[in-house]
Coordinates of C-alpha atoms and ligand atoms in Angstrom, one line a residue:
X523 CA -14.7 -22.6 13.7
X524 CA -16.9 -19.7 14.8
X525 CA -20.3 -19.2 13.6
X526 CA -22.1 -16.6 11.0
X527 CA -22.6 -13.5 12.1
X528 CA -26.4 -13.1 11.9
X529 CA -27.8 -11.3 8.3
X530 CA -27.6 -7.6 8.7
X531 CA -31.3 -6.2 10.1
X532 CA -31.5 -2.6 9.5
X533 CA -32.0 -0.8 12.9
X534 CA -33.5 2.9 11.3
X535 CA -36.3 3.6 8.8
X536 CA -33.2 5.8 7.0
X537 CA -31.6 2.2 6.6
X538 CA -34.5 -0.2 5.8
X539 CA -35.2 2.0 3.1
X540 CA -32.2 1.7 1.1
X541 CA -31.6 -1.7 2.5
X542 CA -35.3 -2.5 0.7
X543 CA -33.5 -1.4 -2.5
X544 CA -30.5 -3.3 -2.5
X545 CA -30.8 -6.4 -4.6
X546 CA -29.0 -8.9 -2.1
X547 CA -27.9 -11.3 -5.0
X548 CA -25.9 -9.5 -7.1
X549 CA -24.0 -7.6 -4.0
X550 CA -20.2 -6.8 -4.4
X551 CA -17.8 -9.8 -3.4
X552 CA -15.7 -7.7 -2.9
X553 CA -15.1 -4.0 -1.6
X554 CA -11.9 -2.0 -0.8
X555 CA -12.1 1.3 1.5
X556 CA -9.9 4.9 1.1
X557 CA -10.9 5.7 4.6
X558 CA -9.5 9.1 4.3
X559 CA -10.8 12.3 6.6
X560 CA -9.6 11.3 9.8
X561 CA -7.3 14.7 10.1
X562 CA -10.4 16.8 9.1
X563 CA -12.7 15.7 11.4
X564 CA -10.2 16.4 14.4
X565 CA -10.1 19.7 13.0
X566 CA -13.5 20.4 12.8
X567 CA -13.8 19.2 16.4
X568 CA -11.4 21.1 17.3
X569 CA -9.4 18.2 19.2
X570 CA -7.0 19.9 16.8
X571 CA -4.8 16.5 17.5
X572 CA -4.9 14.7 14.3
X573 CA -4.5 11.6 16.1
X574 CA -7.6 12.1 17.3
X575 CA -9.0 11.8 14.2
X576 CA -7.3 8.1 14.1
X577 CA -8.6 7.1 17.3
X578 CA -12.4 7.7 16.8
X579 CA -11.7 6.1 12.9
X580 CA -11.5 2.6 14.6
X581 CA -15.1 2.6 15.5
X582 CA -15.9 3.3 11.9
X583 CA -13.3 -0.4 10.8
X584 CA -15.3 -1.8 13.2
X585 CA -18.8 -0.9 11.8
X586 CA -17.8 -1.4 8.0
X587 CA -16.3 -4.7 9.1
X588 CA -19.8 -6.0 10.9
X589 CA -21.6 -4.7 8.4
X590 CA -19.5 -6.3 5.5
X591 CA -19.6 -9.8 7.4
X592 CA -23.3 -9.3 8.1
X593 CA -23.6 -8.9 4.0
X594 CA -22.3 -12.2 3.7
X595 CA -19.3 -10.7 1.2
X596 CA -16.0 -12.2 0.7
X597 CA -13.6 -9.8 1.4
X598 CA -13.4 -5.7 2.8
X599 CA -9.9 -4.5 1.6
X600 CA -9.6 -1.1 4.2
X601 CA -6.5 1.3 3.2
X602 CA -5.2 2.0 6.4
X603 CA -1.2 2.7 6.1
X604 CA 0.2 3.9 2.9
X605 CA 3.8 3.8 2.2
X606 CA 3.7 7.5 1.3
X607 CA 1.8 7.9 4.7
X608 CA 6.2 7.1 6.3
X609 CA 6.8 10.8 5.5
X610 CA 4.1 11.8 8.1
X611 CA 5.5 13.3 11.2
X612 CA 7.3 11.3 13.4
X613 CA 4.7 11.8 16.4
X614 CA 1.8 11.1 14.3
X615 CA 3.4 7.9 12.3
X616 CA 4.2 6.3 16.1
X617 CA 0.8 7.3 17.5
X618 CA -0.7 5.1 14.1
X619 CA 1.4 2.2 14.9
X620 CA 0.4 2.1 18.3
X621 CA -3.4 2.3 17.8
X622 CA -2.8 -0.7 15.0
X623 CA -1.0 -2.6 18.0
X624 CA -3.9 -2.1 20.5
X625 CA -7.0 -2.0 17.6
X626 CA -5.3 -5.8 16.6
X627 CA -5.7 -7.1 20.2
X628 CA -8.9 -5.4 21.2
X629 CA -10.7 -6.4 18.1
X630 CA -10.3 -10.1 18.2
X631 CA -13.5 -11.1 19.9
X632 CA -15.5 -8.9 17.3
X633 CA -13.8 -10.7 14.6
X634 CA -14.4 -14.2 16.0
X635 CA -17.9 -13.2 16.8
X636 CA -18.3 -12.0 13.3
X637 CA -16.1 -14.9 11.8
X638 CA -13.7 -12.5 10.3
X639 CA -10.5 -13.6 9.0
X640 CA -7.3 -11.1 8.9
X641 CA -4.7 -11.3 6.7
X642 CA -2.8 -7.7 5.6
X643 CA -1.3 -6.5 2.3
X644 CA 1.6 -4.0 1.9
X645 CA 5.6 -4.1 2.6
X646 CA 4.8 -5.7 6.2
X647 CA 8.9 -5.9 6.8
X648 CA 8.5 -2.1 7.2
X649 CA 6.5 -2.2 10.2
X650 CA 7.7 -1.8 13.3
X651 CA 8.3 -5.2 15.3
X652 CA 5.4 -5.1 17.8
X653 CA 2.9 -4.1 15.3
X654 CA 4.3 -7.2 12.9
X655 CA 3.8 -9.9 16.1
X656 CA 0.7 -8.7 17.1
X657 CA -0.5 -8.9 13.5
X658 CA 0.6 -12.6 12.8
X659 CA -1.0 -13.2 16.3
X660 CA -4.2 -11.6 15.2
X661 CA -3.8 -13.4 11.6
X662 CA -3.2 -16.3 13.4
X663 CA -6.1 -16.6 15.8
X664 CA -8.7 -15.8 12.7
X665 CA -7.1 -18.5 10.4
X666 CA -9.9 -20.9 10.9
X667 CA -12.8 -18.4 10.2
X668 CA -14.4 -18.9 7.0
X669 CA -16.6 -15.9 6.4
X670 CA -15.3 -12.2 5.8
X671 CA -11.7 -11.8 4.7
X672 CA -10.6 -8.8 6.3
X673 CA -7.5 -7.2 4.2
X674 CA -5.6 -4.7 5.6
X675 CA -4.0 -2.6 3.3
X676 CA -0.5 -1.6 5.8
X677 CA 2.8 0.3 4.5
X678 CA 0.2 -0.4 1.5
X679 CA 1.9 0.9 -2.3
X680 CA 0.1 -0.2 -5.7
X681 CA 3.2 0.6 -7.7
X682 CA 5.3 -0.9 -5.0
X683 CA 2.8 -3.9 -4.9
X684 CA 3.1 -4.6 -8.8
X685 CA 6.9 -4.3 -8.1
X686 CA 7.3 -7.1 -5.8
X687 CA 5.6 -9.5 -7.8
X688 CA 7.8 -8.3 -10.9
X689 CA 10.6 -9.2 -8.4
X690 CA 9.5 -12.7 -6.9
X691 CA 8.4 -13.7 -11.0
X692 CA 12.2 -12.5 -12.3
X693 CA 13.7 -14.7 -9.7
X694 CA 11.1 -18.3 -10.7
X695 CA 12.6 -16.8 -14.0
X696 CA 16.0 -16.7 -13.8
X697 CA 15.6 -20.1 -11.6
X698 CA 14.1 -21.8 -14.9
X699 CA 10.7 -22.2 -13.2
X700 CA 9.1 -20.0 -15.5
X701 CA 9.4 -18.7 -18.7
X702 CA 8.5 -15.2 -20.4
X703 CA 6.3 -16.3 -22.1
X704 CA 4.3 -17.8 -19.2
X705 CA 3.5 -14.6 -18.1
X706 CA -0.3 -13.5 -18.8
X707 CA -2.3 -11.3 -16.4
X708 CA -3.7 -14.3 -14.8
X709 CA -0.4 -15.8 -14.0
X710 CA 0.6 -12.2 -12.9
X711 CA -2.0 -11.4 -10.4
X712 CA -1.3 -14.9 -9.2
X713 CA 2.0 -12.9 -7.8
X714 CA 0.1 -10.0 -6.1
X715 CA -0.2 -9.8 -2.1
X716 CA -3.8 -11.5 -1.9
X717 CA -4.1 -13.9 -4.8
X718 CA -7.6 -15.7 -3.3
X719 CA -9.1 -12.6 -3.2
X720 CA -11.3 -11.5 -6.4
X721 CA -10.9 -7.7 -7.7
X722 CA -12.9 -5.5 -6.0
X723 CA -15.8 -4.8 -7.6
X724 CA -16.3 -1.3 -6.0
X725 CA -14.0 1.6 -4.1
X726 CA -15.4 3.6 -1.6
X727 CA -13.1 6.8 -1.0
X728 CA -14.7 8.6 2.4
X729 CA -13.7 12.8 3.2
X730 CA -15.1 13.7 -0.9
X731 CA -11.4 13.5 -2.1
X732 CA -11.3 12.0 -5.4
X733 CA -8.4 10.3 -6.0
X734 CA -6.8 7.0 -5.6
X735 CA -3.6 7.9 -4.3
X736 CA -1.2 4.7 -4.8
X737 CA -4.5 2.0 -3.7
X738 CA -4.7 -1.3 -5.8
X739 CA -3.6 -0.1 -9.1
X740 CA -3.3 -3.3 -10.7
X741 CA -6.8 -4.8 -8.9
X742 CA -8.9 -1.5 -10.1
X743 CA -9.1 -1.9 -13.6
X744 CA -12.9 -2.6 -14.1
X745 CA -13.7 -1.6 -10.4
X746 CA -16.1 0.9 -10.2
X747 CA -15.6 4.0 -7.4
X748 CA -18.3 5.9 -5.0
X749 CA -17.1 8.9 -3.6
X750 CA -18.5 9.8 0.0
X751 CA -18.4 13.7 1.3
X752 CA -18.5 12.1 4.9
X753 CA -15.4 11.7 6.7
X754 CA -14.1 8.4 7.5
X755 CA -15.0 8.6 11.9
X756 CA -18.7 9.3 10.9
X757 CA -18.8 6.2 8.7
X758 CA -21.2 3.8 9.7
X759 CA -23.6 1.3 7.9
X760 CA -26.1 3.3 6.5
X761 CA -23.0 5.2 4.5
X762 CA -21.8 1.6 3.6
X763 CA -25.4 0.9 2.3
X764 CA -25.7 3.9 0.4
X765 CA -22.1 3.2 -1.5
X766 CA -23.9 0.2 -2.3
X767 CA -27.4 1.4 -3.3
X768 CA -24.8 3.9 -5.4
X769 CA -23.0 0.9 -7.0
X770 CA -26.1 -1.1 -8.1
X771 CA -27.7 1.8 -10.2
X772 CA -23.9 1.6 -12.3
X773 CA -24.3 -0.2 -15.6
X774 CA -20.8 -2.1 -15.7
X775 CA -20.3 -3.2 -19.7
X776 CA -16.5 -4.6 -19.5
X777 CA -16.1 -3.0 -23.1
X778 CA -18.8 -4.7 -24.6
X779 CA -21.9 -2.9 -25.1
X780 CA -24.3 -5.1 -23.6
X781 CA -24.2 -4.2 -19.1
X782 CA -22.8 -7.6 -17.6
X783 CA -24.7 -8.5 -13.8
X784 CA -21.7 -9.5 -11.6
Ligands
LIG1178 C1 -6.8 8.9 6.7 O1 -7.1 10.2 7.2 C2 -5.9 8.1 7.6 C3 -4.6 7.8 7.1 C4 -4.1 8.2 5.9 C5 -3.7 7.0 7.9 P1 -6.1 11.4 7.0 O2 -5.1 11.4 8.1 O3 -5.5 11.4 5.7 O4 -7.1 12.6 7.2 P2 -7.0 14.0 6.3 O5 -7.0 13.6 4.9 O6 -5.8 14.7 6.7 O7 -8.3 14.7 6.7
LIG1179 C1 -4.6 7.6 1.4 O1 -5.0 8.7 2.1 C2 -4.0 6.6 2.3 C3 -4.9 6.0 3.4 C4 -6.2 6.2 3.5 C5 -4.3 5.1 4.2 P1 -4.0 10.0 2.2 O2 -4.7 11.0 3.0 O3 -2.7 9.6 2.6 O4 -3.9 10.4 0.6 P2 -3.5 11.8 -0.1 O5 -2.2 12.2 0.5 O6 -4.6 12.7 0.3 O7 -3.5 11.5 -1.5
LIG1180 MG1 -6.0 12.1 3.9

């Protein structure tokens, strides 16, 4: 088992500030990333490569992962693979795969050091081979760490998520294991990808789009969402403090009319 990262110690007078705002106790459990922008930002360096884009946004994982660990929070869901992002060019889909392959093997020692655990959500049978072995490997080495929970969100569809647990609860059905009237929206989310994993609480989207383009659907209903203009490679933790510090001044009420502290 590895041990806690240490608590996060703000490093500018930008982030002690907003870090001295943040009510430590009533912090998100958990928070799920569009990290969206990557494309733009090769543009506007003019790399003009969009893979580019991809390659710089690893640094930014790795930031919002230390940072989330360093919080002490349960889990960071990052969106990293849709299964609308298939009808990308061909060039650009294999260039993705291949910087997942090498960002799961380079990354390992940051997530032991920060006792991260990966596990990944999303139609995983779609992926190619390599990518799907070095992702059990990666899952497999972090099993035994007991702080973050590190979701990735890979060949990632909310409509196609809430399918294939309609799918695997038709088939306990027609088995006899369950009956219709079993089903409630506990015992259905009990069917979803991550079942351990509580609803995110709040949804960063990075690059100002504003949108949430086939992400969670079933997991968002009370989840509330900070929009960022900066794009996903400049992300680091004072923009991940600032979605929080954004968060905390939302009155959540749950349909009552009384705000609920959760
Ligand atoms: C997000 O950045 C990364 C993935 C969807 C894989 P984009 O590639 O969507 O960047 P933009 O939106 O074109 O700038
Ligand atoms: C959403 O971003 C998917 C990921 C971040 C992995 P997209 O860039 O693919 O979304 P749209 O196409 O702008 O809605
Ligand atoms: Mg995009």
């Amino acid at each position: 088992m590895t041990a806690e990262p240490k608590l996060l110690e703000p490093v500018s007078p930008e982030e002690a500030s907003v870090f001295s705002r943040l009510q430590l106790d009533t912090l998100p459990r958990h928070i799920a990333i569009i990290m969206d922008g990557n494309g733009r930002w090769a543009r506007q360096k003019s790399f003009g490569e969009r893979i580019e884009g991809h390659r710089a946004g690893t640094e930014s994982v790795r930031a919002a992962t230390r940072t989330a660990a360093q919080l002490r929070l349960q889990a960071l869901t990052l969106y990293a693979f849709s299964t609308e992002n298939w009808a990308r060019p061909k060039r650009e889909v294999t260039a993705l795969m291949s910087l997942l392959e090498s960002f799961l093997i380079k990354e390992i020692p940051e997530l032991m050091d920060n006792n991260v655990r990966l596990v990944a959500s999303g139609r995983l049978d779609e992926l190619p081979a390599s990518a799907r072995n070095k992702l059990s490997h990666t899952m497999s080495v972090t099993a035994g760490n007991d702080g973050l929970v590190l979701n990735l969100a890979l060949s990632y569809g909310g409509r196609q998520e809430i399918v294939d647990a309609c799918r695997s609860l038709m088939q306990r059905a027609q088995s006899g294991e369950i009956r219709p009237e079993d089903l409630t929206t506990d015992a259905f989310a009990q069917a979803l990808y991550q079942p351990g994993l509580p609803e995110p609480e709040l949804l960063v989207r990075t690059s100002g789009e504003q949108r949430v383009s086939n992400f969670l659907l079933w997991q968002i209903a009370y989840t509330e969402f900070v929009y960022l203009p900066v794009l996903w490679p400049d992300f680091r933790r004072i923009h991940f403090l600032d979605a929080l510090e954004a968060y905390q001044n939302r009155e959540r009420r749950f349909g009552g009319v009384e705000p609920v502290r959760r």
